[in-house]
Short mmCIF file of C-alpha atoms in Angstrom, two decimals:
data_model
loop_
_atom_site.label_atom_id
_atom_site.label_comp_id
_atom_site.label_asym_id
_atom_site.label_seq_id
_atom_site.Cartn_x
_atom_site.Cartn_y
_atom_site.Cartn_z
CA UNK A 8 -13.57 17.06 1.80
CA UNK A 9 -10.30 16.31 3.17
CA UNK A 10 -7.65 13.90 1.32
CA UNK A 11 -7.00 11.44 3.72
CA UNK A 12 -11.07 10.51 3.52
CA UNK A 13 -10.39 9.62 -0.27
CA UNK A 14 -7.64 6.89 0.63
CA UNK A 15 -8.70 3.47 1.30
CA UNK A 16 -5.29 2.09 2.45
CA UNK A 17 -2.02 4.14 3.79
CA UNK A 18 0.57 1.01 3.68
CA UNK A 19 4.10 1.64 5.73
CA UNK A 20 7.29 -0.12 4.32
CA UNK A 21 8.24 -1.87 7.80
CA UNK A 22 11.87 -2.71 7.07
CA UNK A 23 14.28 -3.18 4.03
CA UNK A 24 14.51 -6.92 3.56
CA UNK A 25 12.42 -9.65 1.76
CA UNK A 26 13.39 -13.04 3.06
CA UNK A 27 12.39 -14.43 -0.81
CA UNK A 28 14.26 -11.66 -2.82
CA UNK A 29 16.79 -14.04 -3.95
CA UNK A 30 14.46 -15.91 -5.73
CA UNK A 31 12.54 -13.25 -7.41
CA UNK A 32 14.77 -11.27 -9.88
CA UNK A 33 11.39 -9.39 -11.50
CA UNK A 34 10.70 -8.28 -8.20
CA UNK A 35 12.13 -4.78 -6.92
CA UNK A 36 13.64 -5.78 -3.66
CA UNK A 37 15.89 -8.10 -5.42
CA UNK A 38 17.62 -4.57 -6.13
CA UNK A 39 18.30 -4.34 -2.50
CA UNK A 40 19.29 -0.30 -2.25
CA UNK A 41 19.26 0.26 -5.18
CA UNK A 42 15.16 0.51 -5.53
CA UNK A 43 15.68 3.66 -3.79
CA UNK A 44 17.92 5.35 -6.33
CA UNK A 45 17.36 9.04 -6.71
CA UNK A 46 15.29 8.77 -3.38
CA UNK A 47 16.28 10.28 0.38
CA UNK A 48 17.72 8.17 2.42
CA UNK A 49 18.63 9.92 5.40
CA UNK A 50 16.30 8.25 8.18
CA UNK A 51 14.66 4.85 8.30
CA UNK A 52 10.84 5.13 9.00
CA UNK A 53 10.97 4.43 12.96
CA UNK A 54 8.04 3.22 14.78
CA UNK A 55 7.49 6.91 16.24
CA UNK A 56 7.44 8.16 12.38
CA UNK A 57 4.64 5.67 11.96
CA UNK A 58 2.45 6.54 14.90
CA UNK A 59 3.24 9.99 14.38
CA UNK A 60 2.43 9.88 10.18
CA UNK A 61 -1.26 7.68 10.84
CA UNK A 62 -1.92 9.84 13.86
CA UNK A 63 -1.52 13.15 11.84
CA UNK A 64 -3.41 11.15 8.39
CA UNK A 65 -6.59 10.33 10.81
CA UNK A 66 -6.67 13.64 13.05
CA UNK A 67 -6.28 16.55 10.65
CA UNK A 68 -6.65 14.80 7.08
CA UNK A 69 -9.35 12.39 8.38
CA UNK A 70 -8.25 9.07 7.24
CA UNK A 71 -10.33 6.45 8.15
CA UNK A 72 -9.52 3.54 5.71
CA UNK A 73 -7.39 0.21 6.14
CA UNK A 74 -3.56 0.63 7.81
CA UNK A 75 -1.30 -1.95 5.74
CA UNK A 76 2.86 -2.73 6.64
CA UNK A 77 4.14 -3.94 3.20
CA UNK A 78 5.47 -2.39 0.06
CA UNK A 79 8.51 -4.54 -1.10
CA UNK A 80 9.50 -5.84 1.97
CA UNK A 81 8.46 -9.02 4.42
CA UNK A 82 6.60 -7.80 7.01
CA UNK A 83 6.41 -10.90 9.17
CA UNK A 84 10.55 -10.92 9.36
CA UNK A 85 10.16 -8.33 12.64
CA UNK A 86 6.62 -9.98 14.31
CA UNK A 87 7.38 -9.03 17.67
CA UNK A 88 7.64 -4.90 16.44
CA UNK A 89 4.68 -5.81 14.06
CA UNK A 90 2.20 -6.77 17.04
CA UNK A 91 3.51 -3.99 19.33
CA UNK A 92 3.84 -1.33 16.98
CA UNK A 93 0.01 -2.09 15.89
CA UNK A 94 -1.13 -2.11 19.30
CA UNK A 95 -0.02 1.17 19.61
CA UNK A 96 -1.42 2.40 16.08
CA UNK A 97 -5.24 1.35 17.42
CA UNK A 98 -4.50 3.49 20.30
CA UNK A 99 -4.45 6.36 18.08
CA UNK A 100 -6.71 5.49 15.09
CA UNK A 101 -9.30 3.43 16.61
CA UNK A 102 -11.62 3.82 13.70
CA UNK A 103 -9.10 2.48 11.05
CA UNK A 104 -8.80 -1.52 10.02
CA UNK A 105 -5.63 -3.29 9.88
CA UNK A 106 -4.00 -5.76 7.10
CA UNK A 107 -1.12 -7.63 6.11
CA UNK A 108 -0.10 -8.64 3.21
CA UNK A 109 3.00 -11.45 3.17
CA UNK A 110 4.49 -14.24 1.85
CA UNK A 111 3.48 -16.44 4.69
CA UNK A 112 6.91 -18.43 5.19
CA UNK A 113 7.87 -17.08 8.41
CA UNK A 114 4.97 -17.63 10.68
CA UNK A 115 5.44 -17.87 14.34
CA UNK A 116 4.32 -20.89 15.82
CA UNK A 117 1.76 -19.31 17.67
CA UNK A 118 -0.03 -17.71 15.48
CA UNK A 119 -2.40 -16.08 18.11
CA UNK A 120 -1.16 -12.40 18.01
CA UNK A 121 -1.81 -12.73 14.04
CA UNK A 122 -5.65 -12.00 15.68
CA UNK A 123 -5.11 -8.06 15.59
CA UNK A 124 -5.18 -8.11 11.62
CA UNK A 125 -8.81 -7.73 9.81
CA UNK A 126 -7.55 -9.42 6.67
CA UNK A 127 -4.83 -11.23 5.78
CA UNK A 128 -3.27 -11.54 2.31
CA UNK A 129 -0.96 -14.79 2.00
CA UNK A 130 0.68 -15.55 -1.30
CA UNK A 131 1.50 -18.91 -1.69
CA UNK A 132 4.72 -19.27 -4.35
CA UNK A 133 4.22 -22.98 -3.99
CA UNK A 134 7.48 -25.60 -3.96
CA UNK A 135 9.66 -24.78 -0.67
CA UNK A 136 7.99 -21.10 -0.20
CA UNK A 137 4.56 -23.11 0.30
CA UNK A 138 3.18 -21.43 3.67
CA UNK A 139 2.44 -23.84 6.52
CA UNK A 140 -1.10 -25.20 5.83
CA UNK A 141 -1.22 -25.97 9.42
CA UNK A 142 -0.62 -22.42 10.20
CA UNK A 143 -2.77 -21.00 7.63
CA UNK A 144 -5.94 -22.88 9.18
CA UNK A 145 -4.96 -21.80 12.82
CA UNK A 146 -5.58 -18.43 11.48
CA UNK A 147 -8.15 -19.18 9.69
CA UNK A 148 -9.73 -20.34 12.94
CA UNK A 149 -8.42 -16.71 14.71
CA UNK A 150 -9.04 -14.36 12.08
CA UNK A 151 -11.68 -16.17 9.84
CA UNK A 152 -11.83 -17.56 6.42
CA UNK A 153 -11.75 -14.66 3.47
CA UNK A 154 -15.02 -13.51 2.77
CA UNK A 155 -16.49 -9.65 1.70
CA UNK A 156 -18.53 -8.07 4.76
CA UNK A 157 -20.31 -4.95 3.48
CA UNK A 158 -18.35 -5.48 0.21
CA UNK A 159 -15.15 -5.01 2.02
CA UNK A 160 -12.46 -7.71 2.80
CA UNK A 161 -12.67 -9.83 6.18
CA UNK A 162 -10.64 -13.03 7.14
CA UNK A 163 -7.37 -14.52 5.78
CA UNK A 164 -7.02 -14.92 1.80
CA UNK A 165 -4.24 -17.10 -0.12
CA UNK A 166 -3.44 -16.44 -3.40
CA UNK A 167 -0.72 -17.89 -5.87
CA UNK A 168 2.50 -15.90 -6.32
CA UNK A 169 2.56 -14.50 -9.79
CA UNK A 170 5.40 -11.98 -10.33
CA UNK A 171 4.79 -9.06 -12.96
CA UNK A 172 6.65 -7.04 -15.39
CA UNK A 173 6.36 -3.78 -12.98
CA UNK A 174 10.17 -3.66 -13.99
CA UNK A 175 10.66 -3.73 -17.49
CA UNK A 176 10.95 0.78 -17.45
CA UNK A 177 8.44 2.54 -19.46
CA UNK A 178 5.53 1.87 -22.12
CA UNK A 179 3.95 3.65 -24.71
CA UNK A 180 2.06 7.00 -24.20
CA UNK A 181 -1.12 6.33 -22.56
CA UNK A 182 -2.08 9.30 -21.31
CA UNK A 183 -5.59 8.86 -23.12
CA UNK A 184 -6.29 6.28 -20.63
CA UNK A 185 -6.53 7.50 -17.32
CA UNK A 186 -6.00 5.87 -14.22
CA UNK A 187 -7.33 6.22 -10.31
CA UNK A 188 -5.48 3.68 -8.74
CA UNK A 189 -3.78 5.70 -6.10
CA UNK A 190 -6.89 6.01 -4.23
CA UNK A 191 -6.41 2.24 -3.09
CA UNK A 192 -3.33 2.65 -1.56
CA UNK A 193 -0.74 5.72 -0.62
CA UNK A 194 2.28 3.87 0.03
CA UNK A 195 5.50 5.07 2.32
CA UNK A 196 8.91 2.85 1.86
CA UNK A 197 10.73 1.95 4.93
CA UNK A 198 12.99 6.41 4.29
CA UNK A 199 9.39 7.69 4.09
CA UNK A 200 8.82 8.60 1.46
CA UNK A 201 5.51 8.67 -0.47
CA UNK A 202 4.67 6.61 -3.12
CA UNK A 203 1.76 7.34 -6.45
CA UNK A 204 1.34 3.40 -6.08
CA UNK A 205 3.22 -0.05 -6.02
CA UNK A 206 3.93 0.28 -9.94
CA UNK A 207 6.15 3.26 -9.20
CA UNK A 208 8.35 1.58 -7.20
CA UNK A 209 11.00 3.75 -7.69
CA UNK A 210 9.07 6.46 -6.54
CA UNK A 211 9.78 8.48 -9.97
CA UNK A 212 6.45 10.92 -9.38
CA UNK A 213 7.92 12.94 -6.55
CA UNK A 214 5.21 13.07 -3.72
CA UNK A 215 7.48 13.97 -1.05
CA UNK A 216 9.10 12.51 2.46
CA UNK A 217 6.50 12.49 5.24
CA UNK A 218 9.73 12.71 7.32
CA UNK A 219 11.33 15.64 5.63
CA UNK A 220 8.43 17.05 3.97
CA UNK A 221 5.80 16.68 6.46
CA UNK A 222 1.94 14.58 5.39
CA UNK A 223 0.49 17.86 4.77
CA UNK A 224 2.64 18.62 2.30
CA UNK A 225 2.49 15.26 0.70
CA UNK A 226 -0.65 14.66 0.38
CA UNK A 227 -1.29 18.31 -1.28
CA UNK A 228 1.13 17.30 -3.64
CA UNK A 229 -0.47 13.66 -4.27
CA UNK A 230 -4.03 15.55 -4.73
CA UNK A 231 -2.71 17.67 -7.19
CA UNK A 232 -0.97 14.63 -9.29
CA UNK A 233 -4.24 12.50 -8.99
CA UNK A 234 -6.32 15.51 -10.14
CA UNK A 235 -4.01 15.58 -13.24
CA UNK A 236 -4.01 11.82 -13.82
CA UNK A 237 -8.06 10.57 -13.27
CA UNK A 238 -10.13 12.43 -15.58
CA UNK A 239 -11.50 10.98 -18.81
CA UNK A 240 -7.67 11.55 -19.94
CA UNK A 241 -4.16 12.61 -18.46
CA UNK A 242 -3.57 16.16 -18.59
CA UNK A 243 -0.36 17.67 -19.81
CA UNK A 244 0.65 18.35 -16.23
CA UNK A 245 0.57 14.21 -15.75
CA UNK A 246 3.68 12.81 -15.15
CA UNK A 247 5.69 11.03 -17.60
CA UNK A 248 5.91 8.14 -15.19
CA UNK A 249 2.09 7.75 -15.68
CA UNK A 250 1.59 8.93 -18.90
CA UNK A 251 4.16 5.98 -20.12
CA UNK A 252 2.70 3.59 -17.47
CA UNK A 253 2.25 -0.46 -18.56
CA UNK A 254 -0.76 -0.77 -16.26
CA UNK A 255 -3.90 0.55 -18.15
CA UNK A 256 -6.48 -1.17 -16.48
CA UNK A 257 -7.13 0.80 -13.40
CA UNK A 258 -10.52 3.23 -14.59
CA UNK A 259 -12.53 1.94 -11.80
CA UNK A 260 -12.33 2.50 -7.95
CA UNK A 261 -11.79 -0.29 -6.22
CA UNK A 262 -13.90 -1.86 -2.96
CA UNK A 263 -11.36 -2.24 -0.26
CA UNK A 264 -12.97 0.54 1.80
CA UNK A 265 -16.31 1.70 0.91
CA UNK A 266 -16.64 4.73 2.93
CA UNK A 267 -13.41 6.05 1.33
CA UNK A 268 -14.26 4.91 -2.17
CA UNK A 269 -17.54 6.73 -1.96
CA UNK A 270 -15.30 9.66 -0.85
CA UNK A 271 -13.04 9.44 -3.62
CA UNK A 272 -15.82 8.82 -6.45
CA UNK A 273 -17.88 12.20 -4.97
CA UNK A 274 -14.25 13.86 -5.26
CA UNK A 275 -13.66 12.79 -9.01
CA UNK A 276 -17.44 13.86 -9.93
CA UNK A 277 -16.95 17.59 -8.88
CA UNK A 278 -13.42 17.84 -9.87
CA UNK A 279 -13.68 16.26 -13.54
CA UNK A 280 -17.67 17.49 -13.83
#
């Protein structure tokens, strides 16, 4: 089985900025640059670099999960790339599903073109952040009202902002707990590079730069972490960044794409029989 069949969301980092990162100091792109400390920073993740990264994920890794455009950024603050660049991405992965995930404040007017996403993801932070209601039911009316089809995700879901503690540096040692989140979502910031998940923000488990390093490479290197990290326990070979993670609650796969999570669940059987 190849890797990219495991994954049930690749997510690209489309752009630096947060239009709300003022207002959320326990969120990592109130950091600005410095979230990328330690991390290579030599080319921004171009449109080309996208088309070229999914095309290469769903050809010769055979991805066929959901295509997201957030990590810590605002994807909605360049809609006009957003719709063409996706356009594009159908073109050469007609088989995967597309999302986004935002804050909902900067809605277009016209919320028409919002009609190429299968799910939507608004958080609401309430006060002056509250998204348009008027909006949100005009794409409620395009896209649908959030529901599960098949046990996956459909339609446009609102949820209240609640900010973490993702930043407060590391736990205890957990490593008896294991963990198989990164089968829900491999994310790549806005320099490409590759991500273990949104918790490791600062992308401390080195995955690699689909830019400099190629997907290939990267996602041999993320199989070999996740091997070490999803058993009944961590192995030695688990990174500290795991093994001293605050999030224990991730044992089970999640349902966000069902074909992948069988994938992944056949995958963890063999490897940790």
């Amino acid at each position: 089985m190849k890797t990219g069949a495991m994954i049930q969301l690749l997510s690209f980092e489309m752009g630096l900025a947060c239009n709300l990162a003022h207002l959320h100091p326990r969120c990592p792109n109130s950091l600005g640059s410095d979230r990328y400390a330690g991390l290579p920073r030599t080319h921004l993740l171009s449109d080309e670099w996208i088309i070229n990264t999914l095309s290469l994920f769903y050809d010769d890794h055979d991805f066929r999960g959901w295509v997201g455009f957030s990590f810590y950024n605002e994807p909605t603050l360049a809609q006009d790339r957003l719709f063409a660049l996706v356009s594009k991405l159908k073109l050469v992965a007609p088989k995967v599903k597309f999302m986004l995930t935002t804050n909902g404040t900067k809605l277009s007017d016209d919320v028409s073109p919002f009609g190429v996403f299968d799910w939507m993801g608004v958080t609401d932070y309430g006060g002056a952040e509250q998204p348009d209601p008027e909006k949100l039911e005009a794409l409620r009316a395009i896209i649908g009202v959030g529901r599960t089809v098949d046990k996956e995700p459909r339609g446009l879901f609102v949820s209240k902002g609640r900010l973490d503690k993702r930043m407060r540096g590391a736990g205890p040692d957990r490593s008896n707990v294991a963990c198989v989140y990164p089968f829900q979502d491999f994310a790549i910031d806005a320099f490409g590079n590759c991500h273990l998940c949104c918790f490791d923000w600062r992308g401390q488990v080195h995955i690699g730069n689909v830019i400099i390093d190629g997907v290939s490479a990267c996602l041999a290197r993320w199989e070999e972490i996740v091997r070490s990290i999803s058993g009944s326990r961590m192995t030695e070979e688990a990174p500290e960044a795991c093994k001293h993670c605050w999030m224990t609650h991730f044992q089970r796969l999640a349902v966000l794409d069902s074909a992948a999570r069988k994938n992944a669940k056949a995958w963890l059987n063999e490897v940790h029989k």
